[in-house]
Amino acid sequence: MPDRTLAASLGSLLFLVSIVAPGAAQTDRADASEWTHTEGAPGGGRYSPLSDIHPGNVAQLELVWSYRHGDVRAPSLRPDRVNRSSSFEGTPLVFDGRLVVSTPFNRVIALDVATGRELWTFDPEIDVTRFFANMLISRGVAQWRGGDPTQPCGHRVLSATLDGRLFALDAATGLPCEGFGEAGEVDLLAGLEGVVDPHEWNVTSPPTVVGDVVIVGSS
């Protein structure tokens, strides 16, 4: 794997700023503060009923915490114009007091919502030196609840990668779920015909979970 310290030293990307409106009334439903799907709800919409932040107090917002993931490829590391750098486009999920997001290198990170403290990280170790047709981009992860919540992997985070793999991770620890595929991993390229260069087949969007079925779209 390449030295990621080099990438980080060339400029880490600030991907989250938590904000607070001093004196804002906490009147919204507690469950409304969660963002459990990449577009807010199973059917999409990107709508939140939260109303604590509004035109009357937006000028009072203050920085509470920030976090730098460091997964950045600087433009100078590649000569081509289109794929010369990474791009952070992940939509975080928020549930159970955690914020879970994926980086351009397909790492999955869980943070404490209140403090920004890193709870766990998972690295699928994609080859970030390769030319991916859809660039170094990951737009997020999905979650599945269906098992015993008191047992490992009763609640899972699903993440698909640029090199054609699908992972199921324990939402509490970030460890791969042994009962999913092979040691928590499914090869999405297995059985596909006519693949000349596997790095031309990428997954950049979050999986969609319907019941116990995980749906993955490729590019």
PDB file of C-alpha atoms in Angstrom:
ATOM      1  CA  MET A   1       0.000   0.000   0.000  1.00  0.00           C
ATOM      2  CA  PRO A   2       1.214   3.558  -0.651  1.00  0.00           C
ATOM      3  CA  ASP A   3       2.357   5.774   2.163  1.00  0.00           C
ATOM      4  CA  ARG A   4      -0.828   7.544   3.232  1.00  0.00           C
ATOM      5  CA  THR A   5       1.168   9.863   5.462  1.00  0.00           C
ATOM      6  CA  LEU A   6       2.375  11.476   2.237  1.00  0.00           C
ATOM      7  CA  ALA A   7      -1.171  11.990   1.006  1.00  0.00           C
ATOM      8  CA  ALA A   8      -2.221  13.425   4.345  1.00  0.00           C
ATOM      9  CA  SER A   9       0.737  15.799   4.473  1.00  0.00           C
ATOM     10  CA  LEU A  10      -0.194  17.145   1.041  1.00  0.00           C
ATOM     11  CA  GLY A  11      -3.500  18.362   2.379  1.00  0.00           C
ATOM     12  CA  SER A  12      -6.115  16.573   4.439  1.00  0.00           C
ATOM     13  CA  LEU A  13      -9.716  17.230   3.536  1.00  0.00           C
ATOM     14  CA  LEU A  14     -11.944  18.684   6.224  1.00  0.00           C
ATOM     15  CA  PHE A  15     -15.116  16.697   5.720  1.00  0.00           C
ATOM     16  CA  LEU A  16     -17.333  17.545   8.650  1.00  0.00           C
ATOM     17  CA  VAL A  17     -18.174  20.614  10.633  1.00  0.00           C
ATOM     18  CA  SER A  18     -20.614  20.122  13.481  1.00  0.00           C
ATOM     19  CA  ILE A  19     -22.587  23.234  14.305  1.00  0.00           C
ATOM     20  CA  VAL A  20     -24.741  24.511  17.112  1.00  0.00           C
ATOM     21  CA  ALA A  21     -27.031  27.458  17.518  1.00  0.00           C
ATOM     22  CA  PRO A  22     -26.538  28.838  21.047  1.00  0.00           C
ATOM     23  CA  GLY A  23     -29.809  29.097  22.893  1.00  0.00           C
ATOM     24  CA  ALA A  24     -31.787  27.173  20.270  1.00  0.00           C
ATOM     25  CA  ALA A  25     -34.753  25.306  21.665  1.00  0.00           C
ATOM     26  CA  GLN A  26     -34.465  21.528  21.496  1.00  0.00           C
ATOM     27  CA  THR A  27     -38.035  20.849  20.490  1.00  0.00           C
ATOM     28  CA  ASP A  28     -37.623  18.362  17.650  1.00  0.00           C
ATOM     29  CA  ARG A  29     -38.259  14.647  17.978  1.00  0.00           C
ATOM     30  CA  ALA A  30     -35.140  12.716  18.974  1.00  0.00           C
ATOM     31  CA  ASP A  31     -35.469  10.217  16.145  1.00  0.00           C
ATOM     32  CA  ALA A  32     -35.644  13.036  13.597  1.00  0.00           C
ATOM     33  CA  SER A  33     -32.014  13.873  14.336  1.00  0.00           C
ATOM     34  CA  GLU A  34     -30.901  10.565  12.795  1.00  0.00           C
ATOM     35  CA  TRP A  35     -30.046  10.233   9.111  1.00  0.00           C
ATOM     36  CA  THR A  36     -30.324   6.500   8.481  1.00  0.00           C
ATOM     37  CA  HIS A  37     -30.267   6.475   4.670  1.00  0.00           C
ATOM     38  CA  THR A  38     -28.071   8.350   2.256  1.00  0.00           C
ATOM     39  CA  GLU A  39     -31.072  10.417   1.098  1.00  0.00           C
ATOM     40  CA  GLY A  40     -32.670  10.625   4.520  1.00  0.00           C
ATOM     41  CA  ALA A  41     -35.360   7.958   4.113  1.00  0.00           C
ATOM     42  CA  PRO A  42     -35.811   4.627   2.291  1.00  0.00           C
ATOM     43  CA  GLY A  43     -37.625   6.389  -0.545  1.00  0.00           C
ATOM     44  CA  GLY A  44     -35.256   9.343  -0.678  1.00  0.00           C
ATOM     45  CA  GLY A  45     -36.371  12.948  -0.368  1.00  0.00           C
ATOM     46  CA  ARG A  46     -33.369  14.471   1.428  1.00  0.00           C
ATOM     47  CA  TYR A  47     -35.750  16.171   3.865  1.00  0.00           C
ATOM     48  CA  SER A  48     -35.235  16.782   7.573  1.00  0.00           C
ATOM     49  CA  PRO A  49     -37.939  18.145   9.885  1.00  0.00           C
ATOM     50  CA  LEU A  50     -35.355  19.606  12.272  1.00  0.00           C
ATOM     51  CA  SER A  51     -35.987  23.287  12.896  1.00  0.00           C
ATOM     52  CA  ASP A  52     -33.496  24.324  15.588  1.00  0.00           C
ATOM     53  CA  ILE A  53     -31.402  26.111  12.960  1.00  0.00           C
ATOM     54  CA  HIS A  54     -33.350  28.775  11.087  1.00  0.00           C
ATOM     55  CA  PRO A  55     -32.797  32.205   9.463  1.00  0.00           C
ATOM     56  CA  GLY A  56     -33.155  33.903  12.815  1.00  0.00           C
ATOM     57  CA  ASN A  57     -30.172  32.179  14.463  1.00  0.00           C
ATOM     58  CA  VAL A  58     -27.981  30.939  11.630  1.00  0.00           C
ATOM     59  CA  ALA A  59     -25.526  33.794  12.229  1.00  0.00           C
ATOM     60  CA  GLN A  60     -24.855  32.406  15.724  1.00  0.00           C
ATOM     61  CA  LEU A  61     -23.534  29.044  14.531  1.00  0.00           C
ATOM     62  CA  GLU A  62     -20.220  28.026  16.045  1.00  0.00           C
ATOM     63  CA  LEU A  63     -17.731  25.281  15.278  1.00  0.00           C
ATOM     64  CA  VAL A  64     -18.112  22.410  17.750  1.00  0.00           C
ATOM     65  CA  TRP A  65     -15.669  19.879  16.300  1.00  0.00           C
ATOM     66  CA  SER A  66     -13.976  18.858  13.087  1.00  0.00           C
ATOM     67  CA  TYR A  67     -12.267  15.715  11.795  1.00  0.00           C
ATOM     68  CA  ARG A  68      -9.761  15.161   8.987  1.00  0.00           C
ATOM     69  CA  HIS A  69      -9.729  11.727   7.379  1.00  0.00           C
ATOM     70  CA  GLY A  70      -6.477  12.317   5.459  1.00  0.00           C
ATOM     71  CA  ASP A  71      -7.390  10.177   2.423  1.00  0.00           C
ATOM     72  CA  VAL A  72      -6.339  12.686  -0.204  1.00  0.00           C
ATOM     73  CA  ARG A  73      -4.473  12.207  -3.462  1.00  0.00           C
ATOM     74  CA  ALA A  74      -2.891  15.465  -4.532  1.00  0.00           C
ATOM     75  CA  PRO A  75      -3.163  16.574  -8.169  1.00  0.00           C
ATOM     76  CA  SER A  76       0.600  16.462  -8.602  1.00  0.00           C
ATOM     77  CA  LEU A  77       0.667  12.697  -8.090  1.00  0.00           C
ATOM     78  CA  ARG A  78      -1.020  11.981 -11.458  1.00  0.00           C
ATOM     79  CA  PRO A  79      -0.395  13.560 -14.854  1.00  0.00           C
ATOM     80  CA  ASP A  80      -3.921  13.028 -16.235  1.00  0.00           C
ATOM     81  CA  ARG A  81      -6.314  15.946 -15.857  1.00  0.00           C
ATOM     82  CA  VAL A  82      -9.535  14.105 -14.974  1.00  0.00           C
ATOM     83  CA  ASN A  83      -8.296  11.543 -12.468  1.00  0.00           C
ATOM     84  CA  ARG A  84      -5.489  13.588 -11.027  1.00  0.00           C
ATOM     85  CA  SER A  85      -6.945  13.962  -7.521  1.00  0.00           C
ATOM     86  CA  SER A  86      -9.460  12.521  -5.068  1.00  0.00           C
ATOM     87  CA  SER A  87     -12.877  13.974  -4.298  1.00  0.00           C
ATOM     88  CA  PHE A  88     -14.855  13.742  -1.069  1.00  0.00           C
ATOM     89  CA  GLU A  89     -18.549  13.208  -1.907  1.00  0.00           C
ATOM     90  CA  GLY A  90     -19.719  10.931   0.927  1.00  0.00           C
ATOM     91  CA  THR A  91     -23.055  11.547   2.645  1.00  0.00           C
ATOM     92  CA  PRO A  92     -22.675  10.503   6.305  1.00  0.00           C
ATOM     93  CA  LEU A  93     -25.245   8.319   8.049  1.00  0.00           C
ATOM     94  CA  VAL A  94     -26.219   9.222  11.627  1.00  0.00           C
ATOM     95  CA  PHE A  95     -27.656   6.600  13.971  1.00  0.00           C
ATOM     96  CA  ASP A  96     -27.215   5.391  17.547  1.00  0.00           C
ATOM     97  CA  GLY A  97     -25.022   8.367  18.405  1.00  0.00           C
ATOM     98  CA  ARG A  98     -22.608   7.561  15.565  1.00  0.00           C
ATOM     99  CA  LEU A  99     -21.759   9.328  12.345  1.00  0.00           C
ATOM    100  CA  VAL A 100     -20.580   6.820   9.715  1.00  0.00           C
ATOM    101  CA  VAL A 101     -18.999   7.921   6.450  1.00  0.00           C
ATOM    102  CA  SER A 102     -16.748   6.594   3.682  1.00  0.00           C
ATOM    103  CA  THR A 103     -13.651   8.312   2.306  1.00  0.00           C
ATOM    104  CA  PRO A 104     -12.367   8.563  -1.287  1.00  0.00           C
ATOM    105  CA  PHE A 105     -10.129   5.552  -0.508  1.00  0.00           C
ATOM    106  CA  ASN A 106     -13.214   3.524   0.564  1.00  0.00           C
ATOM    107  CA  ARG A 107     -12.232   3.567   4.212  1.00  0.00           C
ATOM    108  CA  VAL A 108     -15.281   3.550   6.504  1.00  0.00           C
ATOM    109  CA  ILE A 109     -15.095   5.694   9.638  1.00  0.00           C
ATOM    110  CA  ALA A 110     -17.428   5.893  12.637  1.00  0.00           C
ATOM    111  CA  LEU A 111     -17.328   8.996  14.821  1.00  0.00           C
ATOM    112  CA  ASP A 112     -19.047   9.980  18.029  1.00  0.00           C
ATOM    113  CA  VAL A 113     -21.685  12.525  16.996  1.00  0.00           C
ATOM    114  CA  ALA A 114     -21.305  14.677  20.094  1.00  0.00           C
ATOM    115  CA  THR A 115     -17.520  14.887  20.268  1.00  0.00           C
ATOM    116  CA  GLY A 116     -16.115  13.824  16.880  1.00  0.00           C
ATOM    117  CA  ARG A 117     -14.061  11.123  18.601  1.00  0.00           C
ATOM    118  CA  GLU A 118     -13.079   8.297  16.250  1.00  0.00           C
ATOM    119  CA  LEU A 119     -14.840   5.094  17.320  1.00  0.00           C
ATOM    120  CA  TRP A 120     -13.569   2.746  14.625  1.00  0.00           C
ATOM    121  CA  THR A 121     -12.239   2.621  11.083  1.00  0.00           C
ATOM    122  CA  PHE A 122     -12.256  -0.084   8.423  1.00  0.00           C
ATOM    123  CA  ASP A 123      -9.807  -0.098   5.507  1.00  0.00           C
ATOM    124  CA  PRO A 124     -10.510  -2.374   2.501  1.00  0.00           C
ATOM    125  CA  GLU A 125      -7.025  -1.484   1.236  1.00  0.00           C
ATOM    126  CA  ILE A 126      -7.868  -0.634  -2.346  1.00  0.00           C
ATOM    127  CA  ASP A 127      -4.884   0.139  -4.585  1.00  0.00           C
ATOM    128  CA  VAL A 128      -5.083   3.932  -4.628  1.00  0.00           C
ATOM    129  CA  THR A 129      -2.213   4.134  -7.131  1.00  0.00           C
ATOM    130  CA  ARG A 130      -4.394   2.549  -9.837  1.00  0.00           C
ATOM    131  CA  PHE A 131      -6.398   4.461 -12.434  1.00  0.00           C
ATOM    132  CA  PHE A 132     -10.080   3.967 -11.594  1.00  0.00           C
ATOM    133  CA  ALA A 133     -12.457   4.917 -14.397  1.00  0.00           C
ATOM    134  CA  ASN A 134     -14.710   6.790 -11.967  1.00  0.00           C
ATOM    135  CA  MET A 135     -11.901   8.408 -10.011  1.00  0.00           C
ATOM    136  CA  LEU A 136     -11.291   8.136  -6.270  1.00  0.00           C
ATOM    137  CA  ILE A 137     -14.870   8.773  -5.133  1.00  0.00           C
ATOM    138  CA  SER A 138     -17.173   7.131  -2.597  1.00  0.00           C
ATOM    139  CA  ARG A 139     -20.617   8.565  -1.936  1.00  0.00           C
ATOM    140  CA  GLY A 140     -21.414   6.716   1.260  1.00  0.00           C
ATOM    141  CA  VAL A 141     -22.550   3.514   2.938  1.00  0.00           C
ATOM    142  CA  ALA A 142     -25.811   1.812   3.925  1.00  0.00           C
ATOM    143  CA  GLN A 143     -26.992   0.011   7.048  1.00  0.00           C
ATOM    144  CA  TRP A 144     -29.003  -3.130   7.796  1.00  0.00           C
ATOM    145  CA  ARG A 145     -30.864  -4.017  10.982  1.00  0.00           C
ATOM    146  CA  GLY A 146     -32.299  -7.505  11.093  1.00  0.00           C
ATOM    147  CA  GLY A 147     -30.378  -9.620  13.521  1.00  0.00           C
ATOM    148  CA  ASP A 148     -30.159  -9.785  17.289  1.00  0.00           C
ATOM    149  CA  PRO A 149     -28.940  -6.285  18.262  1.00  0.00           C
ATOM    150  CA  THR A 150     -27.155  -7.736  21.279  1.00  0.00           C
ATOM    151  CA  GLN A 151     -25.022 -10.003  19.086  1.00  0.00           C
ATOM    152  CA  PRO A 152     -22.118  -9.095  16.774  1.00  0.00           C
ATOM    153  CA  CYS A 153     -23.347  -7.990  13.333  1.00  0.00           C
ATOM    154  CA  GLY A 154     -26.978  -7.781  14.416  1.00  0.00           C
ATOM    155  CA  HIS A 155     -26.644  -4.261  13.022  1.00  0.00           C
ATOM    156  CA  ARG A 156     -24.430  -3.903   9.944  1.00  0.00           C
ATOM    157  CA  VAL A 157     -22.864  -1.234   7.773  1.00  0.00           C
ATOM    158  CA  LEU A 158     -22.686  -2.124   4.062  1.00  0.00           C
ATOM    159  CA  SER A 159     -19.919  -0.647   1.943  1.00  0.00           C
ATOM    160  CA  ALA A 160     -19.072  -1.236  -1.735  1.00  0.00           C
ATOM    161  CA  THR A 161     -15.658  -0.399  -3.167  1.00  0.00           C
ATOM    162  CA  LEU A 162     -14.085   0.981  -6.309  1.00  0.00           C
ATOM    163  CA  ASP A 163     -12.420  -2.381  -6.964  1.00  0.00           C
ATOM    164  CA  GLY A 164     -15.695  -4.311  -6.951  1.00  0.00           C
ATOM    165  CA  ARG A 165     -16.132  -5.676  -3.448  1.00  0.00           C
ATOM    166  CA  LEU A 166     -19.028  -5.493  -0.991  1.00  0.00           C
ATOM    167  CA  PHE A 167     -18.357  -5.536   2.758  1.00  0.00           C
ATOM    168  CA  ALA A 168     -20.634  -6.057   5.737  1.00  0.00           C
ATOM    169  CA  LEU A 169     -19.255  -4.529   8.943  1.00  0.00           C
ATOM    170  CA  ASP A 170     -20.429  -4.726  12.529  1.00  0.00           C
ATOM    171  CA  ALA A 171     -21.926  -1.286  13.162  1.00  0.00           C
ATOM    172  CA  ALA A 172     -20.617  -1.287  16.732  1.00  0.00           C
ATOM    173  CA  THR A 173     -17.007  -2.295  16.044  1.00  0.00           C
ATOM    174  CA  GLY A 174     -16.319  -1.964  12.311  1.00  0.00           C
ATOM    175  CA  LEU A 175     -15.161  -5.584  12.130  1.00  0.00           C
ATOM    176  CA  PRO A 176     -16.160  -7.626   9.042  1.00  0.00           C
ATOM    177  CA  CYS A 177     -19.149  -9.933   9.570  1.00  0.00           C
ATOM    178  CA  GLU A 178     -17.886 -13.505   9.237  1.00  0.00           C
ATOM    179  CA  GLY A 179     -21.251 -14.872   8.083  1.00  0.00           C
ATOM    180  CA  PHE A 180     -21.452 -12.505   5.101  1.00  0.00           C
ATOM    181  CA  GLY A 181     -19.821 -13.822   1.916  1.00  0.00           C
ATOM    182  CA  GLU A 182     -16.263 -14.881   2.667  1.00  0.00           C
ATOM    183  CA  ALA A 183     -15.164 -13.416   5.988  1.00  0.00           C
ATOM    184  CA  GLY A 184     -17.427 -10.411   5.499  1.00  0.00           C
ATOM    185  CA  GLU A 185     -16.639  -9.776   1.842  1.00  0.00           C
ATOM    186  CA  VAL A 186     -18.379 -10.506  -1.478  1.00  0.00           C
ATOM    187  CA  ASP A 187     -16.535 -10.307  -4.804  1.00  0.00           C
ATOM    188  CA  LEU A 188     -18.912  -8.374  -7.076  1.00  0.00           C
ATOM    189  CA  LEU A 189     -16.820  -9.227 -10.136  1.00  0.00           C
ATOM    190  CA  ALA A 190     -17.212 -12.976  -9.679  1.00  0.00           C
ATOM    191  CA  GLY A 191     -19.101 -14.486 -12.616  1.00  0.00           C
ATOM    192  CA  LEU A 192     -19.077 -11.357 -14.765  1.00  0.00           C
ATOM    193  CA  GLU A 193     -18.137 -11.966 -18.383  1.00  0.00           C
ATOM    194  CA  GLY A 194     -16.194  -9.717 -20.706  1.00  0.00           C
ATOM    195  CA  VAL A 195     -14.274  -7.849 -18.035  1.00  0.00           C
ATOM    196  CA  VAL A 196     -11.055  -6.668 -19.652  1.00  0.00           C
ATOM    197  CA  ASP A 197      -9.819  -4.378 -16.892  1.00  0.00           C
ATOM    198  CA  PRO A 198     -11.520  -4.774 -13.483  1.00  0.00           C
ATOM    199  CA  HIS A 199     -10.528  -1.223 -12.594  1.00  0.00           C
ATOM    200  CA  GLU A 200     -13.012  -0.023 -15.222  1.00  0.00           C
ATOM    201  CA  TRP A 201     -15.852  -1.536 -13.138  1.00  0.00           C
ATOM    202  CA  ASN A 202     -16.414   0.612 -10.066  1.00  0.00           C
ATOM    203  CA  VAL A 203     -18.991   1.166  -7.343  1.00  0.00           C
ATOM    204  CA  THR A 204     -19.191   4.778  -6.189  1.00  0.00           C
ATOM    205  CA  SER A 205     -22.741   4.921  -4.796  1.00  0.00           C
ATOM    206  CA  PRO A 206     -23.990   3.517  -1.462  1.00  0.00           C
ATOM    207  CA  PRO A 207     -25.739   0.136  -1.572  1.00  0.00           C
ATOM    208  CA  THR A 208     -29.518   0.057  -1.203  1.00  0.00           C
ATOM    209  CA  VAL A 209     -30.992  -2.315   1.388  1.00  0.00           C
ATOM    210  CA  VAL A 210     -34.514  -3.680   0.864  1.00  0.00           C
ATOM    211  CA  GLY A 211     -35.462  -6.128   3.593  1.00  0.00           C
ATOM    212  CA  ASP A 212     -32.627  -8.641   3.655  1.00  0.00           C
ATOM    213  CA  VAL A 213     -31.476  -7.890   0.099  1.00  0.00           C
ATOM    214  CA  VAL A 214     -28.518  -5.641  -0.719  1.00  0.00           C
ATOM    215  CA  ILE A 215     -28.688  -3.963  -4.146  1.00  0.00           C
ATOM    216  CA  VAL A 216     -25.516  -2.544  -5.652  1.00  0.00           C
ATOM    217  CA  GLY A 217     -25.215  -0.466  -8.806  1.00  0.00           C
ATOM    218  CA  SER A 218     -21.973  -0.287 -10.770  1.00  0.00           C
ATOM    219  CA  SER A 219     -20.463   2.135 -13.220  1.00  0.00           C
TER     220      SER A 219
END
